[in-house]
XYZ file of C-alpha atoms in Angstrom:
659
model
C -0.023 0.009 -0.102
C 1.345 3.385 -1.053
C 0.847 6.467 0.924
C 2.700 9.751 1.619
C 3.353 10.096 5.452
C 5.662 13.155 6.122
C 7.711 11.671 8.916
C 10.585 13.494 10.422
C 13.623 12.095 12.438
C 13.205 14.309 15.290
C 11.629 13.986 18.681
C 9.166 16.323 20.415
C 10.830 17.295 23.692
C 8.549 17.959 25.228
C -5.975 52.016 52.161
C -7.973 60.472 55.574
C -4.018 59.831 56.720
C -4.737 56.302 57.573
C -5.318 55.523 54.130
C -2.614 57.541 53.015
C -0.280 55.884 55.239
C -1.543 52.659 54.002
C -1.137 53.692 50.411
C 2.651 54.500 51.461
C 3.203 50.981 53.205
C 1.756 49.344 50.064
C 3.919 51.073 47.791
C 6.992 50.244 49.708
C 5.994 46.671 50.182
C 5.785 46.425 46.410
C 9.133 47.950 45.943
C 8.007 51.287 44.958
C 10.151 54.208 44.901
C 10.279 57.667 46.336
C 9.529 58.781 42.722
C 6.288 56.957 42.702
C 5.274 58.670 46.014
C 6.313 62.068 44.655
C 4.443 61.323 41.505
C 1.132 60.382 43.175
C 1.011 63.480 45.404
C 2.380 65.882 43.024
C 0.186 64.970 40.058
C -2.834 63.270 41.551
C -4.414 60.174 40.318
C -6.582 59.223 37.464
C -9.843 57.542 38.922
C -11.235 56.121 35.689
C -11.528 52.541 34.451
C -7.960 52.719 32.926
C -5.255 51.400 35.590
C -1.580 51.382 35.674
C -1.820 47.504 35.177
C -3.797 48.034 31.883
C -2.721 45.684 29.401
C -2.589 46.606 25.565
C -3.200 44.311 22.486
C -0.704 45.329 19.567
C -1.295 44.067 16.260
C 1.823 42.727 14.397
C 0.364 40.680 11.693
C -3.463 41.105 10.561
C -5.705 41.444 7.524
C -4.087 41.240 4.241
C -0.852 41.195 5.920
C -1.183 37.908 7.410
C 1.239 35.080 6.326
C 0.922 31.238 6.451
C 3.432 30.693 9.096
C 5.229 32.796 11.802
C 8.430 32.012 13.387
C 9.680 32.793 16.847
C 12.732 31.798 19.063
C 13.768 32.373 22.458
C 16.496 31.235 24.913
C 14.569 28.817 27.335
C 11.824 27.159 25.382
C 8.106 28.358 25.425
C 4.963 28.095 27.195
C 2.033 27.396 25.258
C -1.289 28.707 26.627
C -4.949 29.356 26.257
C -5.822 33.150 25.989
C -9.089 34.317 27.023
C -9.913 37.994 27.615
C -6.156 38.738 27.910
C -5.720 36.164 30.473
C -2.962 33.622 29.869
C -3.436 29.903 31.065
C -0.487 27.678 30.388
C -1.329 24.299 28.898
C 1.889 22.926 27.646
C 5.671 23.577 27.896
C 8.073 23.136 24.778
C 12.027 23.069 25.367
C 12.478 23.803 21.733
C 13.952 27.328 21.128
C 12.794 28.041 17.662
C 9.228 27.189 16.557
C 6.760 27.990 13.779
C 2.941 28.618 13.906
C 1.198 27.993 10.897
C -2.335 27.332 9.467
C -3.588 24.050 9.700
C -3.286 22.953 5.985
C -1.210 20.872 3.751
C 2.244 23.005 4.063
C 5.197 23.197 1.386
C 8.297 24.221 3.379
C 11.341 26.356 2.249
C 13.719 26.837 4.934
C 11.512 28.227 7.814
C 8.841 29.547 5.507
C 5.804 27.540 5.071
C 3.085 28.139 2.563
C -0.384 26.380 1.870
C -0.071 24.119 -1.332
C -2.940 22.229 -3.176
C -0.287 19.930 -4.525
C 0.160 16.228 -2.861
C 3.407 15.750 -4.178
C 4.621 19.307 -2.878
C 3.195 18.780 0.548
C 6.072 18.822 3.229
C 3.790 18.870 6.391
C 0.350 17.134 5.921
C -2.921 18.303 7.877
C -4.392 14.909 8.211
C -4.025 13.274 11.395
C -5.213 10.296 13.582
C -6.620 11.574 16.977
C -6.741 9.597 20.182
C -9.112 11.209 22.668
C -8.563 10.536 26.423
C -11.591 12.637 27.356
C -11.319 15.276 30.173
C -8.262 14.413 32.336
C -6.796 16.325 35.171
C -3.327 15.451 34.105
C -2.572 14.945 30.471
C 1.107 14.309 30.761
C 0.816 10.785 31.758
C -1.636 9.971 28.806
C 0.543 11.559 26.172
C 3.528 9.738 27.622
C 1.623 6.338 27.383
C 0.563 7.045 23.831
C 4.320 8.136 22.716
C 5.659 4.881 24.370
C 3.104 2.562 23.052
C 3.283 3.817 19.539
C 7.217 4.114 19.382
C 7.264 1.016 17.234
C 4.904 2.445 14.752
C 5.693 6.238 14.465
C 7.826 8.994 16.280
C 5.070 11.613 14.923
C 3.091 11.737 18.095
C 2.129 15.066 19.392
C -0.415 16.839 21.911
C -3.196 18.702 20.791
C -5.688 21.157 22.602
C -9.052 20.842 20.754
C -12.236 22.862 21.986
C -10.926 22.763 25.518
C -9.835 19.200 25.921
C -6.419 17.499 25.354
C -5.850 14.956 22.788
C -3.052 12.837 21.266
C -2.506 13.236 17.451
C -0.350 10.990 15.262
C 1.187 11.595 11.958
C 0.848 14.351 9.233
C -0.464 12.984 6.051
C -1.100 14.682 2.855
C -4.511 13.126 2.324
C -7.416 11.437 4.039
C -6.663 8.285 2.081
C -3.183 8.225 3.601
C -4.412 8.897 6.898
C -6.985 6.007 6.664
C -4.289 3.706 5.382
C -2.175 4.304 8.488
C -5.301 4.162 10.884
C -5.419 0.350 11.552
C -1.611 0.396 12.975
C -2.768 3.146 15.699
C -6.093 1.476 16.319
C -4.355 -1.779 17.035
C -3.096 0.006 20.021
C -5.758 2.429 20.755
C -9.028 1.145 19.379
C -10.884 4.418 19.620
C -8.702 6.213 17.227
C -10.040 8.164 14.133
C -8.882 10.302 11.286
C -9.288 14.056 11.663
C -9.109 16.584 8.710
C -7.857 20.017 8.363
C -9.828 22.750 10.425
C -10.341 26.451 9.293
C -9.794 27.562 12.915
C -6.640 25.363 13.889
C -3.171 26.203 14.300
C -0.135 23.814 14.137
C 3.200 24.583 16.188
C 6.175 23.006 14.463
C 9.918 22.823 14.723
C 10.975 25.772 12.415
C 13.764 24.077 10.213
C 12.088 20.611 9.884
C 8.204 20.728 10.126
C 8.176 18.253 12.882
C 4.704 19.071 14.591
C 5.000 19.737 18.206
C 1.399 20.973 19.109
C -1.888 21.785 17.535
C -4.419 24.103 19.127
C -7.977 24.506 17.722
C -11.063 26.467 19.243
C -13.802 26.529 16.669
C -15.883 28.948 18.877
C -13.130 31.543 18.570
C -13.588 32.172 22.397
C -9.885 31.403 23.039
C -6.886 31.626 21.115
C -3.434 30.163 21.165
C -0.794 32.080 23.125
C 3.079 31.709 23.191
C 5.300 33.034 26.163
C 8.963 32.850 26.585
C 10.141 30.702 29.499
C 11.925 32.727 32.098
C 15.117 31.841 33.638
C 17.926 33.502 35.825
C 16.009 36.669 36.631
C 16.709 38.429 33.441
C 14.076 38.995 30.582
C 13.681 36.369 27.991
C 12.180 37.749 24.866
C 10.309 36.343 22.048
C 12.472 37.044 18.890
C 11.573 37.073 15.181
C 13.984 35.827 12.410
C 14.538 39.633 11.585
C 15.877 40.150 15.221
C 12.833 41.962 16.610
C 12.685 41.425 20.612
C 9.317 41.425 22.086
C 8.210 41.137 25.742
C 4.799 39.946 26.842
C 2.471 37.174 25.288
C 2.105 36.414 21.679
C -1.582 35.747 20.676
C -2.293 33.578 17.335
C -5.403 33.312 15.497
C -6.278 31.757 12.332
C -7.476 34.463 9.763
C -9.085 33.674 6.481
C -10.500 36.339 3.974
C -11.059 35.389 0.549
C -7.861 33.758 -0.744
C -5.993 34.919 2.318
C -5.296 32.293 4.772
C -2.797 32.998 7.581
C -1.951 33.571 11.238
C -2.974 36.837 12.899
C -0.308 37.757 15.398
C -1.164 40.196 18.363
C 1.335 41.036 21.138
C -0.415 41.261 24.535
C 1.709 43.362 27.252
C 1.563 46.042 29.917
C 1.838 49.468 29.109
C 5.474 49.943 30.227
C 6.433 46.726 28.414
C 4.783 48.420 25.449
C 6.600 51.661 25.917
C 9.925 49.873 26.311
C 9.282 48.504 22.573
C 8.065 51.802 21.190
C 10.146 54.796 22.679
C 13.567 53.778 21.144
C 12.005 53.602 17.623
C 10.103 57.036 18.152
C 13.337 59.124 19.009
C 16.934 58.622 19.355
C 18.433 56.991 22.337
C 20.994 59.651 22.504
C 18.501 62.334 22.970
C 18.397 64.247 26.443
C 16.440 62.119 29.161
C 13.777 64.963 29.692
C 12.634 64.613 25.955
C 12.663 60.984 26.187
C 10.366 61.351 29.370
C 8.171 63.710 27.344
C 7.681 61.375 24.422
C 7.043 58.375 26.835
C 4.299 60.198 28.565
C 2.720 61.518 25.172
C 3.173 58.014 23.711
C 1.431 56.172 26.803
C -1.437 58.661 26.757
C -1.911 58.480 23.137
C -2.046 54.695 23.581
C -4.573 54.670 26.297
C -6.788 57.383 24.277
C -6.767 54.875 21.061
C -7.614 51.649 23.001
C -9.858 49.767 20.530
C -8.887 51.440 17.591
C -8.454 48.154 15.667
C -11.523 46.650 17.366
C -12.470 44.937 14.074
C -9.535 42.743 14.103
C -9.659 42.256 18.171
C -6.777 44.406 19.036
C -6.275 47.990 20.293
C -3.291 49.297 17.952
C -1.303 48.512 15.021
C 2.546 48.776 15.259
C 3.040 51.014 12.393
C 2.851 54.853 11.850
C -1.066 54.720 11.761
C -0.885 54.227 15.520
C 2.518 54.190 16.901
C 5.796 52.657 15.745
C 6.206 49.712 18.094
C 9.004 47.123 16.959
C 10.154 45.643 20.156
C 12.975 46.166 22.640
C 16.129 45.421 20.241
C 16.740 49.370 20.474
C 16.000 49.626 24.111
C 18.941 51.304 25.897
C 19.539 51.954 29.725
C 18.308 55.659 29.081
C 15.182 54.659 27.379
C 14.187 52.151 29.886
C 14.935 54.880 32.446
C 12.609 57.180 30.726
C 9.748 54.639 30.860
C 10.352 53.607 34.484
C 10.621 57.191 35.793
C 7.505 58.161 34.144
C 5.635 54.955 34.671
C 1.860 55.459 35.322
C 2.041 59.099 34.257
C -0.303 60.453 31.324
C -1.808 63.534 30.207
C -5.338 64.311 30.988
C -8.023 66.720 29.889
C -11.190 67.046 31.568
C -10.591 63.882 33.345
C -9.905 61.567 30.258
C -6.430 60.775 28.490
C -5.662 63.547 25.998
C -5.314 62.978 22.298
C -1.558 63.312 22.606
C -0.694 63.410 18.919
C 3.034 64.137 17.953
C 5.290 64.225 14.907
C 8.878 64.322 14.005
C 9.229 68.022 13.258
C 6.728 70.591 12.771
C 8.863 73.509 11.362
C 8.259 76.497 13.424
C 4.697 75.884 14.309
C 1.941 73.505 14.759
C -1.551 73.298 13.282
C -4.798 72.553 15.227
C -6.430 69.296 15.000
C -9.489 70.395 13.465
C -7.742 72.024 10.499
C -5.646 69.162 10.212
C -8.259 66.414 9.737
C -11.558 68.260 9.805
C -14.585 67.304 12.243
C -16.004 69.053 15.019
C -13.301 68.043 17.706
C -10.974 71.128 18.591
C -9.809 70.985 21.982
C -7.868 73.880 23.091
C -4.717 71.751 24.074
C -4.580 70.860 20.295
C -4.625 74.389 19.080
C -1.890 75.671 16.700
C 0.966 77.353 18.602
C 4.307 79.015 17.530
C 7.563 77.144 18.357
C 10.505 79.481 17.535
C 12.725 77.370 19.823
C 12.456 74.559 17.079
C 15.836 74.281 15.229
C 14.173 72.444 12.565
C 16.913 73.127 10.124
C 19.100 70.710 11.802
C 16.536 67.829 11.205
C 17.526 65.972 7.944
C 14.008 66.846 6.621
C 13.175 69.815 8.817
C 13.503 72.053 5.528
C 12.996 70.734 1.944
C 12.273 71.291 -1.625
C 10.702 69.169 -4.192
C 10.579 69.648 -7.972
C 7.583 68.261 -10.107
C 6.459 68.722 -13.456
C 2.878 69.936 -14.517
C 2.260 66.386 -15.844
C 3.212 64.772 -12.980
C 0.991 66.984 -10.757
C -2.029 66.371 -12.849
C -1.489 62.607 -12.803
C -1.110 62.708 -9.084
C -4.365 64.629 -8.585
C -6.407 62.243 -10.805
C -4.891 59.186 -8.992
C -6.346 60.564 -5.750
C -9.919 60.950 -7.427
C -9.726 64.635 -8.605
C -11.094 63.602 -12.074
C -11.995 67.085 -12.984
C -8.245 67.728 -13.977
C -7.893 66.707 -17.467
C -4.656 68.125 -18.489
C -0.968 69.398 -17.125
C -1.458 71.669 -14.403
C -1.004 75.417 -15.222
C -1.091 77.028 -11.586
C -1.140 76.443 -7.911
C -2.868 78.850 -5.614
C -2.748 78.757 -1.521
C -6.426 79.927 -0.853
C -5.936 79.762 2.968
C -3.549 78.980 5.771
C -4.639 77.377 8.938
C -5.212 79.569 11.871
C -2.309 80.979 13.709
C -0.094 78.693 11.528
C 1.912 78.489 8.263
C 0.160 75.074 7.361
C -2.056 75.268 4.557
C -5.741 74.679 4.888
C -6.840 75.068 1.369
C -4.972 75.071 -1.913
C -6.345 74.989 -5.483
C -4.893 73.544 -8.508
C -6.050 74.718 -11.973
C -5.071 72.774 -15.390
C -4.466 74.155 -18.764
C -7.878 73.722 -19.745
C -9.163 75.686 -16.884
C -10.518 73.033 -14.619
C -9.791 73.220 -10.970
C -9.287 70.908 -7.826
C -9.380 72.231 -4.420
C -8.267 70.198 -1.535
C -9.092 71.197 2.059
C -7.519 70.379 5.227
C -3.899 70.235 6.055
C -3.509 66.596 6.482
C -5.465 65.711 3.348
C -3.220 68.139 1.465
C -0.224 66.167 2.734
C -1.459 63.012 1.814
C -2.535 63.826 -1.807
C 0.838 65.350 -2.396
C 2.620 63.024 -0.305
C 4.949 62.103 -3.230
C 6.354 65.724 -3.126
C 5.735 67.215 0.490
C 6.644 65.886 3.869
C 4.125 68.304 5.575
C 1.306 70.901 4.639
C 3.680 73.543 5.837
C 4.974 74.638 2.401
C 4.775 77.388 -0.263
C 4.823 76.577 -3.982
C 6.178 78.390 -6.975
C 7.770 77.927 -10.260
C 11.583 76.974 -10.626
C 13.863 79.710 -10.437
C 11.430 82.225 -8.464
C 12.030 83.632 -5.008
C 9.198 82.292 -2.758
C 8.246 84.189 0.238
C 8.483 82.055 3.652
C 6.868 83.166 6.786
C 8.670 82.722 10.048
C 7.495 83.222 13.571
C 10.466 84.774 15.670
C 10.229 85.239 19.321
C 9.043 88.543 20.978
C 11.873 89.356 23.545
C 9.516 91.109 26.032
C 7.268 88.280 26.616
C 6.702 87.155 30.302
C 6.604 83.594 30.380
C 6.523 82.624 34.206
C 3.639 80.697 35.393
C 2.563 78.548 38.458
C 4.314 75.262 38.834
C 1.833 72.329 39.193
C 2.768 71.781 42.903
C 2.012 75.595 43.874
C -1.090 76.732 45.300
C -0.568 80.292 44.035
C -1.338 81.721 40.646
C 1.311 83.535 39.026
C 0.192 85.457 36.130
C 1.681 88.205 34.022
C 0.583 91.732 33.928
C 1.980 94.694 32.259
C 3.981 96.784 34.768
C 6.211 100.081 34.498
C 7.990 99.663 31.587
C 7.967 95.762 31.706
C 5.756 93.295 33.015
C 4.692 92.826 36.710
C 4.451 89.582 38.584
C 1.183 88.827 40.363
C 0.723 86.382 43.022
C -2.397 85.724 44.562
C -3.799 89.027 42.985
C -1.113 91.221 44.812
C 1.578 92.718 42.645
C 3.803 93.320 45.738
C 5.768 90.642 47.095
C 7.177 91.506 50.592
C 6.707 95.145 49.870
C 8.720 94.952 46.573
C 7.172 95.260 43.109
C 8.677 92.251 41.059
C 8.701 92.180 37.454
C 9.453 89.642 34.995
C 10.369 89.770 31.367
C 11.857 87.325 28.927
C 13.357 86.868 25.612
C 14.972 84.269 23.414
C 18.205 83.880 25.220
C 16.617 84.000 28.736
C 14.862 86.653 30.732
C 15.033 89.219 33.601
C 13.396 89.591 36.989
C 13.428 93.106 38.062
C 12.125 94.897 41.264
C 12.496 97.897 43.647
C 14.528 95.490 45.938
C 15.226 91.997 45.048
C 17.448 91.327 47.833
C 14.779 89.123 49.532
C 14.053 87.398 46.148
C 15.963 84.050 45.667
C 16.259 82.796 42.201
C 16.908 79.254 41.317
C 18.808 78.724 38.302
C 20.195 75.673 36.445
C 23.144 75.533 38.776
C 21.199 75.937 41.999
C 19.216 78.544 43.947
C 21.086 81.892 44.447
C 20.135 84.985 46.329
C 19.889 88.191 44.074
C 21.041 91.293 45.824
C 20.239 94.362 43.837
C 19.121 97.232 46.005
C 18.691 99.775 43.461
C 15.391 101.005 41.881
C 14.389 98.938 38.847
C 17.398 96.655 39.186
C 17.378 93.424 37.385
C 19.066 90.122 37.392
C 19.017 87.423 34.650
C 16.913 84.344 34.660
C 17.858 81.424 32.356
C 14.742 80.262 30.488
C 14.885 77.111 32.375
C 14.836 78.737 35.665
C 12.474 78.285 38.841
C 11.557 81.336 40.287
C 10.906 81.001 44.130
C 8.807 83.744 45.815
C 7.553 83.512 49.293
C 8.600 79.770 49.371
C 6.356 79.208 46.211
C 8.019 77.778 43.314
C 7.303 79.011 39.914
C 8.714 77.588 36.457
C 9.045 78.884 33.111
C 6.541 77.971 30.312
C 6.595 78.542 26.607
C 2.902 77.792 25.713
C 1.397 80.725 23.845
C 4.895 82.222 23.519
C 4.226 85.512 21.431
C 6.110 85.918 18.142
C 6.117 88.355 15.206
C 6.119 87.388 11.630
C 8.979 87.666 9.478
C 9.280 87.156 5.740
C 12.277 85.880 4.023
C 12.791 84.952 0.186
C 13.874 81.295 -0.571
C 14.966 80.407 -4.137
C 12.734 77.672 -5.478
C 15.401 75.457 -7.402
C 14.255 73.939 -10.463
C 13.247 74.532 -14.001
C 10.925 77.445 -14.952
C 8.361 75.273 -16.515
C 8.137 73.101 -13.380
C 6.643 73.603 -9.802
C 8.661 73.528 -6.622
C 7.503 72.677 -3.265
C 9.579 74.633 -0.700
C 8.537 73.435 2.791
C 9.347 72.750 6.410
C 8.486 69.721 8.881
C 7.760 66.052 8.755
C 4.420 64.683 9.582
C 0.812 65.982 10.201
C 1.957 68.657 12.671
C -0.538 68.390 15.385
C 0.778 68.367 18.852
C 4.345 67.980 20.091
C 7.175 68.292 17.840
C 9.702 65.384 18.785
C 12.688 67.614 17.458
C 11.243 70.886 19.167
C 10.823 68.754 22.290
C 14.594 67.825 21.980
C 15.515 71.541 21.569
C 13.753 72.383 24.740
C 15.603 69.653 26.689
C 18.723 70.809 25.293
C 17.828 74.268 26.785
C 17.283 72.549 30.188
C 13.510 72.399 30.398
C 12.391 69.371 32.144
C 9.470 66.982 30.770
C 6.548 68.405 32.428
C 7.471 71.686 31.025
C 7.773 70.485 27.686
C 4.499 68.634 27.766
C 2.754 71.753 29.122
C 4.102 73.929 26.250
C 2.889 71.416 23.381
C -0.515 70.322 25.301
C -1.390 73.635 27.150
C -4.353 73.014 29.736
C -3.581 69.359 30.219
C -2.796 67.780 33.522
C -0.066 65.363 34.264
C -1.918 62.624 36.140
C -1.017 59.356 37.777
C -2.821 56.359 36.805
C -4.032 54.333 39.847
């Protein structure tokens, strides 16, 4: 009798003050640090459903991006588990350090890559098996060992399976039902109740990566549970799940079968804690060499953004994807001591607005100003913390894509517009007109293109403009002209007399700026006099001054420590670094840059290109809403801490601690 049985020569190895005191004790018992206590009392806590132990689900492979097989390795083997509602229950252990999870189907192998095949002869791993069901047992291990021993004279292809909530033993991997039925008598002679099972559209097969030897199969036709993999831990260090491209991941991997039309593959979701997620995100969003305060700022913003976007990909059963559509999350291969420190020292901190997580959008570099969320994407939502602000501190020209030019022919521009559905355009573009800028910004809100036949196409909202013209522009912060022309570019430059001292989050005083005698007067609790002395503050690009009738009793904290300013003359002044904390009557105040007043300055820039072509002259990279990562770095370089950076880019939000 002839049949194809794809045997492998490898074995499976298989709780008023009392409560506060209680809180402190709990934190200390749990190994919490002084930083955690400071954060709790300084920032308050967020009492919504979201907690500090919130787990997130990140889609790694899904939809049309799934593939038939997915390979992982780890140092000390794997725990196989059943996942229900993000809860992982271990059901089997594997010592193997490299495994592949694949669709339950006839598979052809090329190296460690498996694809579904309809060819009998091309089948490397068959999907037809013989099953021995032991029923509900408390301890399956002895049953599996028994089956392995008693079938050893017949085959070494004996493996465990977890099918619809029960364990079973399966034998062989056959390319057809006929082959399986031909082999059945040999198994039935030892286990009379054995029977043939065929491929399932919901099942997954776990194999040795480089041979295809089956180690485990999992199937839940109801879809309630899913296959989970976790790296066995040993020696106190973190053991990761590692992909062939050397991406390192923490947490649990969830696998589900995904079939849609001709696409049949494995959906992969990484389930992990917020801080684990941040460890795998932060080093991909910003450079590990950047100052720690900007890394902290981005960590808080990214953590907040994640919470505000929970369920964004609910149609696929997870929260966020791992790409720029959500946030770039590629694992911990790039994680450094500094990035992990930034995550740890901000653990549990998020930005809230009206009691809920803020939408903390950010992009790489904004080019001297930001754009409001409403004018970027349209719609009715326009929270004040996402309004446009000027960012004259941003040294965007130091960014490789902070300033750019792109030349495009009239024909290319016409083709691009038609490709995005602007079918009214029928001929090469003759003119481009910027109709309207976004409020308080140089980002374009509306632009109109006219072709040689007089037809027009108008694009509205800045991010739609960026999307349509993405082949030529990095943001909607641009001007357009013909090659060889001098185009006018608007810059927002700092006003040197802006008072930028405001109350710190730990102060009960209000510290506002009011116009004084030739400068600006500081007001504390409505009183312009502090210890009988009028105190004034003014500031500029390179720093600021604190002035008063007598400043001898006003200590000023600078970047190098708190110093006493002793100037007894009327109208005397002392310099303040922009990063200073001003201490008045034992209340601390810090500098902030939100709503930094600027004046507009025009400069001419040569559009490099042929006179017949259009040239886009722009600044910034990305949508331009919220925080500029590069601008945040510039503030950190100036000595600002992460709290100031966040209040600057998201004015009106509060830094809050998750419970």
